[in-house]
PDB file of C-alpha atoms and ligand atoms in Angstrom:
ATOM      1  CA  MET O1367      -8.130  31.980  16.309  1.00 52.00           C
ATOM      2  CA  MET O1368      -4.907  30.042  16.988  1.00 56.00           C
ATOM      3  CA  ASN O1369      -6.878  27.181  18.556  1.00 82.00           C
ATOM      4  CA  LYS O1370      -9.188  26.958  15.586  1.00 90.00           C
ATOM      5  CA  GLN O1371      -6.180  26.321  13.367  1.00 94.00           C
ATOM      6  CA  ARG O1372      -5.608  23.121  15.332  1.00 95.00           C
ATOM      7  CA  ASN O1373      -8.680  21.751  13.585  1.00 97.00           C
ATOM      8  CA  LEU O1374      -6.750  21.899  10.329  1.00 98.00           C
ATOM      9  CA  LEU O1375      -5.004  18.671   9.328  1.00 98.00           C
ATOM     10  CA  VAL O1376      -2.903  18.492   6.186  1.00 98.00           C
ATOM     11  CA  VAL O1377      -2.079  15.070   4.781  1.00 98.00           C
ATOM     12  CA  SER O1378       0.533  14.533   2.059  1.00 97.00           C
ATOM     13  CA  GLY O1379       2.421  11.613   0.620  1.00 94.00           C
ATOM     14  CA  PRO O1380       3.338  10.296  -2.794  1.00 90.00           C
ATOM     15  CA  SER O1381       0.627   9.460  -5.293  1.00 83.00           C
ATOM     16  CA  GLY O1382      -0.232   5.797  -4.667  1.00 85.00           C
ATOM     17  CA  ALA O1383       0.641   5.879  -0.952  1.00 89.00           C
ATOM     18  CA  GLY O1384      -3.072   5.553  -0.232  1.00 91.00           C
ATOM     19  CA  LYS O1385      -3.756   9.015   1.253  1.00 94.00           C
ATOM     20  CA  ASP O1386      -7.254   9.328  -0.164  1.00 93.00           C
ATOM     21  CA  THR O1387      -8.234   5.832   0.966  1.00 94.00           C
ATOM     22  CA  VAL O1388      -6.872   6.407   4.464  1.00 97.00           C
ATOM     23  CA  VAL O1389      -8.547   9.808   4.829  1.00 97.00           C
ATOM     24  CA  SER O1390     -11.907   8.505   3.532  1.00 96.00           C
ATOM     25  CA  ARG O1391     -11.711   5.630   6.026  1.00 98.00           C
ATOM     26  CA  MET O1392     -11.024   8.092   8.828  1.00 98.00           C
ATOM     27  CA  ARG O1393     -14.105  10.077   7.801  1.00 97.00           C
ATOM     28  CA  GLU O1394     -16.257   6.915   7.642  1.00 97.00           C
ATOM     29  CA  ARG O1395     -15.280   6.065  11.190  1.00 97.00           C
ATOM     30  CA  HIS O1396     -15.369   9.625  12.506  1.00 97.00           C
ATOM     31  CA  PRO O1397     -17.990  11.557  10.534  1.00 97.00           C
ATOM     32  CA  GLU O1398     -17.416  14.773  12.498  1.00 96.00           C
ATOM     33  CA  ILE O1399     -14.342  15.319  10.307  1.00 97.00           C
ATOM     34  CA  GLU O1400     -14.822  16.997   6.937  1.00 98.00           C
ATOM     35  CA  ILE O1401     -12.584  16.573   3.910  1.00 98.00           C
ATOM     36  CA  SER O1402     -11.771  19.579   1.747  1.00 98.00           C
ATOM     37  CA  VAL O1403     -12.574  19.085  -1.959  1.00 98.00           C
ATOM     38  CA  SER O1404      -9.830  20.538  -4.171  1.00 98.00           C
ATOM     39  CA  ALA O1405     -10.113  22.039  -7.625  1.00 98.00           C
ATOM     40  CA  THR O1406      -8.117  20.578 -10.520  1.00 98.00           C
ATOM     41  CA  THR O1407      -7.653  20.853 -14.273  1.00 98.00           C
ATOM     42  CA  ARG O1408      -6.870  17.133 -14.667  1.00 97.00           C
ATOM     43  CA  ALA O1409      -9.558  14.903 -16.171  1.00 97.00           C
ATOM     44  CA  PRO O1410     -11.740  12.825 -13.843  1.00 97.00           C
ATOM     45  CA  ARG O1411     -10.681   9.179 -13.481  1.00 93.00           C
ATOM     46  CA  PRO O1412     -13.360   6.547 -14.015  1.00 93.00           C
ATOM     47  CA  GLY O1413     -15.703   6.596 -11.028  1.00 94.00           C
ATOM     48  CA  GLU O1414     -14.658  10.055  -9.835  1.00 95.00           C
ATOM     49  CA  GLN O1415     -17.409  12.640  -9.407  1.00 97.00           C
ATOM     50  CA  ASP O1416     -17.397  16.398  -9.759  1.00 98.00           C
ATOM     51  CA  GLY O1417     -17.832  18.044  -6.362  1.00 97.00           C
ATOM     52  CA  VAL O1418     -16.985  14.789  -4.559  1.00 95.00           C
ATOM     53  CA  ASN O1419     -13.423  13.893  -5.551  1.00 95.00           C
ATOM     54  CA  TYR O1420     -12.559  17.269  -7.061  1.00 98.00           C
ATOM     55  CA  TYR O1421     -14.138  20.302  -8.656  1.00 98.00           C
ATOM     56  CA  TYR O1422     -13.056  19.716 -12.270  1.00 98.00           C
ATOM     57  CA  MET O1423     -12.264  22.911 -14.152  1.00 98.00           C
ATOM     58  CA  THR O1424     -10.753  24.135 -17.392  1.00 98.00           C
ATOM     59  CA  LYS O1425      -7.440  25.966 -17.273  1.00 98.00           C
ATOM     60  CA  GLU O1426      -9.300  29.233 -17.896  1.00 98.00           C
ATOM     61  CA  GLN O1427     -11.772  28.625 -15.059  1.00 98.00           C
ATOM     62  CA  PHE O1428      -8.939  27.741 -12.686  1.00 98.00           C
ATOM     63  CA  GLU O1429      -6.890  30.796 -13.624  1.00 98.00           C
ATOM     64  CA  SER O1430      -9.859  33.056 -13.080  1.00 98.00           C
ATOM     65  CA  LYS O1431     -10.313  31.591  -9.566  1.00 98.00           C
ATOM     66  CA  ILE O1432      -6.660  32.407  -8.862  1.00 98.00           C
ATOM     67  CA  GLU O1433      -7.137  35.974 -10.089  1.00 98.00           C
ATOM     68  CA  GLN O1434     -10.199  36.403  -7.910  1.00 98.00           C
ATOM     69  CA  CYS O1435      -8.163  35.217  -4.884  1.00 97.00           C
ATOM     70  CA  GLU O1436     -10.522  32.306  -4.330  1.00 98.00           C
ATOM     71  CA  MET O1437      -7.696  29.770  -3.922  1.00 98.00           C
ATOM     72  CA  LEU O1438      -6.031  29.386  -0.545  1.00 98.00           C
ATOM     73  CA  GLU O1439      -3.072  27.714  -2.272  1.00 98.00           C
ATOM     74  CA  HIS O1440      -2.427  26.138  -5.648  1.00 98.00           C
ATOM     75  CA  VAL O1441       0.343  24.327  -7.530  1.00 98.00           C
ATOM     76  CA  GLN O1442       1.070  22.757 -10.868  1.00 96.00           C
ATOM     77  CA  TYR O1443       1.649  19.015 -10.589  1.00 91.00           C
ATOM     78  CA  CYS O1444       2.412  16.811 -13.606  1.00 84.00           C
ATOM     79  CA  ASP O1445       1.331  19.732 -15.853  1.00 91.00           C
ATOM     80  CA  LYS O1446      -2.076  20.227 -14.209  1.00 96.00           C
ATOM     81  CA  TYR O1447      -3.342  22.763 -11.718  1.00 98.00           C
ATOM     82  CA  TYR O1448      -4.486  21.666  -8.257  1.00 98.00           C
ATOM     83  CA  GLY O1449      -5.726  24.030  -5.559  1.00 98.00           C
ATOM     84  CA  THR O1450      -7.642  24.387  -2.309  1.00 98.00           C
ATOM     85  CA  PRO O1451     -10.657  26.712  -2.614  1.00 98.00           C
ATOM     86  CA  LYS O1452     -10.845  29.124   0.338  1.00 97.00           C
ATOM     87  CA  SER O1453     -14.521  28.239   0.710  1.00 96.00           C
ATOM     88  CA  GLU O1454     -13.573  24.656   1.700  1.00 97.00           C
ATOM     89  CA  VAL O1455     -11.574  25.723   4.729  1.00 97.00           C
ATOM     90  CA  ASP O1456     -12.303  28.995   6.491  1.00 94.00           C
ATOM     91  CA  LYS O1457     -16.013  28.577   7.202  1.00 94.00           C
ATOM     92  CA  ARG O1458     -15.401  25.176   8.749  1.00 97.00           C
ATOM     93  CA  LEU O1459     -12.529  26.367  10.920  1.00 96.00           C
ATOM     94  CA  ASP O1460     -14.667  29.278  12.129  1.00 94.00           C
ATOM     95  CA  ALA O1461     -17.383  26.789  13.058  1.00 95.00           C
ATOM     96  CA  GLY O1462     -14.877  24.582  14.917  1.00 94.00           C
ATOM     97  CA  ILE O1463     -15.201  21.701  12.434  1.00 96.00           C
ATOM     98  CA  PRO O1464     -12.059  19.613  11.846  1.00 97.00           C
ATOM     99  CA  VAL O1465     -11.060  19.808   8.188  1.00 98.00           C
ATOM    100  CA  VAL O1466      -8.576  17.629   6.337  1.00 98.00           C
ATOM    101  CA  LEU O1467      -6.643  18.717   3.246  1.00 98.00           C
ATOM    102  CA  VAL O1468      -5.071  15.991   1.116  1.00 98.00           C
ATOM    103  CA  ILE O1469      -2.493  17.901  -0.897  1.00 97.00           C
ATOM    104  CA  GLU O1470       1.098  17.668  -2.182  1.00 94.00           C
ATOM    105  CA  VAL O1471       4.201  18.919  -0.404  1.00 94.00           C
ATOM    106  CA  ILE O1472       4.487  22.491  -1.735  1.00 95.00           C
ATOM    107  CA  GLY O1473       0.842  23.227  -0.952  1.00 97.00           C
ATOM    108  CA  ALA O1474       1.297  21.723   2.514  1.00 98.00           C
ATOM    109  CA  ALA O1475       4.290  23.969   3.235  1.00 97.00           C
ATOM    110  CA  ASN O1476       2.267  26.997   2.100  1.00 98.00           C
ATOM    111  CA  ILE O1477      -0.628  26.063   4.384  1.00 98.00           C
ATOM    112  CA  LYS O1478       1.753  25.708   7.328  1.00 97.00           C
ATOM    113  CA  LYS O1479       3.004  29.246   6.681  1.00 97.00           C
ATOM    114  CA  MET O1480      -0.558  30.594   6.635  1.00 96.00           C
ATOM    115  CA  TYR O1481      -1.783  28.418   9.540  1.00 96.00           C
ATOM    116  CA  PRO O1482       1.217  27.784  11.804  1.00 96.00           C
ATOM    117  CA  GLU O1483      -0.923  25.836  14.275  1.00 95.00           C
ATOM    118  CA  SER O1484      -2.128  23.348  11.642  1.00 97.00           C
ATOM    119  CA  THR O1485      -0.834  19.770  11.786  1.00 98.00           C
ATOM    120  CA  LEU O1486       1.045  18.215   8.878  1.00 98.00           C
ATOM    121  CA  VAL O1487       1.067  14.428   8.496  1.00 98.00           C
ATOM    122  CA  PHE O1488       3.081  12.590   5.856  1.00 98.00           C
ATOM    123  CA  ILE O1489       1.854   9.183   4.692  1.00 97.00           C
ATOM    124  CA  ALA O1490       4.637   7.015   3.302  1.00 95.00           C
ATOM    125  CA  PRO O1491       4.197   3.768   1.366  1.00 93.00           C
ATOM    126  CA  PRO O1492       5.843   0.665   2.869  1.00 91.00           C
ATOM    127  CA  SER O1493       8.462   0.874   0.027  1.00 92.00           C
ATOM    128  CA  MET O1494       9.012   2.504  -3.357  1.00 92.00           C
ATOM    129  CA  GLN O1495       8.545  -0.904  -4.994  1.00 92.00           C
ATOM    130  CA  GLU O1496       5.167  -1.249  -3.308  1.00 91.00           C
ATOM    131  CA  LEU O1497       4.282   2.261  -4.496  1.00 92.00           C
ATOM    132  CA  ARG O1498       5.046   1.402  -8.124  1.00 93.00           C
ATOM    133  CA  SER O1499       2.987  -1.770  -7.924  1.00 92.00           C
ATOM    134  CA  ARG O1500       0.021   0.165  -6.420  1.00 89.00           C
ATOM    135  CA  LEU O1501       0.215   2.761  -9.211  1.00 88.00           C
ATOM    136  CA  CYS O1502       0.325  -0.002 -11.845  1.00 90.00           C
ATOM    137  CA  GLN O1503      -2.553  -1.917 -10.239  1.00 88.00           C
ATOM    138  CA  ARG O1504      -4.732   1.181 -10.211  1.00 83.00           C
ATOM    139  CA  GLY O1505      -4.720   0.808 -14.005  1.00 82.00           C
ATOM    140  CA  THR O1506      -5.772   4.421 -14.582  1.00 81.00           C
ATOM    141  CA  GLU O1507      -2.377   5.836 -15.584  1.00 83.00           C
ATOM    142  CA  THR O1508      -0.344   5.348 -18.762  1.00 88.00           C
ATOM    143  CA  ALA O1509       3.257   4.070 -18.422  1.00 91.00           C
ATOM    144  CA  GLU O1510       4.481   7.612 -19.029  1.00 90.00           C
ATOM    145  CA  LYS O1511       2.268   9.053 -16.290  1.00 88.00           C
ATOM    146  CA  ILE O1512       3.387   6.341 -13.874  1.00 90.00           C
ATOM    147  CA  GLU O1513       7.004   7.384 -14.485  1.00 91.00           C
ATOM    148  CA  CYS O1514       6.092  11.039 -13.887  1.00 89.00           C
ATOM    149  CA  ARG O1515       4.367  10.096 -10.622  1.00 88.00           C
ATOM    150  CA  MET O1516       7.296   7.893  -9.513  1.00 92.00           C
ATOM    151  CA  LYS O1517       9.659  10.807 -10.136  1.00 91.00           C
ATOM    152  CA  CYS O1518       7.400  13.175  -8.175  1.00 88.00           C
ATOM    153  CA  ALA O1519       7.159  10.539  -5.424  1.00 91.00           C
ATOM    154  CA  GLN O1520      10.944  10.407  -5.026  1.00 92.00           C
ATOM    155  CA  GLU O1521      11.022  14.185  -4.722  1.00 92.00           C
ATOM    156  CA  GLU O1522       8.099  14.160  -2.263  1.00 91.00           C
ATOM    157  CA  MET O1523       9.727  11.523  -0.028  1.00 94.00           C
ATOM    158  CA  LYS O1524      12.598  13.989   0.531  1.00 94.00           C
ATOM    159  CA  HIS O1525      10.135  16.337   2.256  1.00 94.00           C
ATOM    160  CA  ALA O1526       8.867  13.792   4.786  1.00 95.00           C
ATOM    161  CA  GLN O1527      11.139  15.262   7.474  1.00 95.00           C
ATOM    162  CA  GLU O1528       9.429  18.669   7.244  1.00 95.00           C
ATOM    163  CA  TYR O1529       6.134  17.206   8.522  1.00 98.00           C
ATOM    164  CA  ASP O1530       4.994  17.208  12.130  1.00 97.00           C
ATOM    165  CA  PHE O1531       4.249  13.448  11.947  1.00 98.00           C
ATOM    166  CA  ARG O1532       5.109  10.564   9.609  1.00 97.00           C
ATOM    167  CA  VAL O1533       3.039   7.387   9.288  1.00 97.00           C
ATOM    168  CA  VAL O1534       3.556   4.308   7.104  1.00 96.00           C
ATOM    169  CA  ASN O1535       0.470   2.960   5.357  1.00 95.00           C
ATOM    170  CA  GLU O1536       0.804  -0.799   5.849  1.00 94.00           C
ATOM    171  CA  ASN O1537      -2.844  -1.177   6.833  1.00 95.00           C
ATOM    172  CA  VAL O1538      -5.602   1.311   5.980  1.00 96.00           C
ATOM    173  CA  ASP O1539      -7.605   0.975   9.228  1.00 97.00           C
ATOM    174  CA  GLU O1540      -4.564   1.270  11.465  1.00 97.00           C
ATOM    175  CA  CYS O1541      -3.197   4.201   9.499  1.00 97.00           C
ATOM    176  CA  ALA O1542      -6.589   5.991   9.652  1.00 98.00           C
ATOM    177  CA  GLU O1543      -6.742   5.539  13.446  1.00 98.00           C
ATOM    178  CA  GLU O1544      -3.170   6.699  13.875  1.00 98.00           C
ATOM    179  CA  ILE O1545      -3.930   9.949  12.036  1.00 98.00           C
ATOM    180  CA  TYR O1546      -7.195  10.442  13.931  1.00 98.00           C
ATOM    181  CA  ALA O1547      -5.312  10.095  17.214  1.00 98.00           C
ATOM    182  CA  ILE O1548      -2.818  12.743  16.060  1.00 97.00           C
ATOM    183  CA  LEU O1549      -5.634  15.161  15.155  1.00 96.00           C
ATOM    184  CA  ASN O1550      -7.450  14.599  18.435  1.00 94.00           C
ATOM    185  CA  GLN O1551      -4.360  15.052  20.516  1.00 95.00           C
ATOM    186  CA  ARG O1552      -3.611  18.299  18.695  1.00 92.00           C
ATOM    187  CA  ARG O1553      -7.183  19.565  19.140  1.00 89.00           C
ATOM    188  CA  GLY O1554      -7.013  18.908  22.839  1.00 87.00           C
ATOM    189  CA  GLU O1555      -3.734  20.775  23.381  1.00 79.00           C
TER     190      GLU O1555
HETATM  191  P1  5GP Z 433      -4.192  13.097  -8.173  1.00 87.07           P
HETATM  192  O1  5GP Z 433      -4.105  13.522  -9.621  1.00 87.07           O
HETATM  193  O2  5GP Z 433      -3.493  11.772  -7.935  1.00 87.07           O
HETATM  194  O3  5GP Z 433      -5.597  13.109  -7.660  1.00 87.07           O
HETATM  195  O4  5GP Z 433      -3.394  14.189  -7.316  1.00 87.07           O
HETATM  196  C1  5GP Z 433      -2.054  14.508  -7.608  1.00 87.07           C
HETATM  197  C2  5GP Z 433      -1.409  15.188  -6.407  1.00 87.07           C
HETATM  198  O5  5GP Z 433      -2.004  16.481  -6.198  1.00 87.07           O
HETATM  199  C3  5GP Z 433      -1.610  14.427  -5.106  1.00 87.07           C
HETATM  200  O6  5GP Z 433      -0.397  14.456  -4.376  1.00 87.07           O
HETATM  201  C4  5GP Z 433      -2.688  15.209  -4.403  1.00 87.07           C
HETATM  202  O7  5GP Z 433      -2.626  15.074  -2.991  1.00 87.07           O
HETATM  203  C5  5GP Z 433      -2.320  16.615  -4.825  1.00 87.07           C
HETATM  204  N1  5GP Z 433      -3.415  17.570  -4.648  1.00 87.07           N
HETATM  205  C6  5GP Z 433      -4.753  17.341  -4.743  1.00 87.07           C
HETATM  206  N2  5GP Z 433      -5.442  18.449  -4.492  1.00 87.07           N
HETATM  207  C7  5GP Z 433      -4.531  19.418  -4.206  1.00 87.07           C
HETATM  208  C8  5GP Z 433      -4.637  20.799  -3.818  1.00 87.07           C
HETATM  209  O8  5GP Z 433      -5.715  21.384  -3.675  1.00 87.07           O
HETATM  210  N3  5GP Z 433      -3.477  21.469  -3.609  1.00 87.07           N
HETATM  211  C9  5GP Z 433      -2.258  20.892  -3.735  1.00 87.07           C
HETATM  212  N4  5GP Z 433      -1.188  21.632  -3.474  1.00 87.07           N
HETATM  213  N5  5GP Z 433      -2.125  19.594  -4.087  1.00 87.07           N
HETATM  214  C10 5GP Z 433      -3.240  18.866  -4.319  1.00 87.07           C
END
């Protein structure tokens, strides 16, 4: 069982650091990897699809999943629930399929407690200024939400040292390959 946990890769980093882009690129290049789809109570952004980006739920639906112990971990982030459904992870690990979770720092720490052999990678933006400009360019957040995310980002950056590996996202392709190399090395150990 311990070895199977080495197929579990957890990626965190501040909102706007490009985690989702990097992880999707890694999957495009290495389709054997599967990405866990989280549940959330936040509204879909334009272009996001239910069951692809997230499973979108009401607060009541989410809370009932928690009660039924169907969430591996969950947190509240900027006033919304986010969580990893158990069904996204365990079956794949049992089948020896590498699975990637893209989650925030508290969830990542909880996963590491449950799966001590998992690998935690922190993606940092080149600078906080660059992070703010990426959040603004995305154009999906109000000024108030950008401030909330910048505040969370500063808090999240403090946790970078708790991760097994840290990578800086200067270039999406290079960052994706760097993380893939980390996963592969870990799987081979
Ligand atoms: P966003 O609203 O930008 O999609 O996500 C906000 C934050 O929640 C990001 O840091 C994202 O990685 C994190 N997140 C997404 N899904 C989960 C999850 O299932 N669990 C936890 N703990 N965090 C999540």
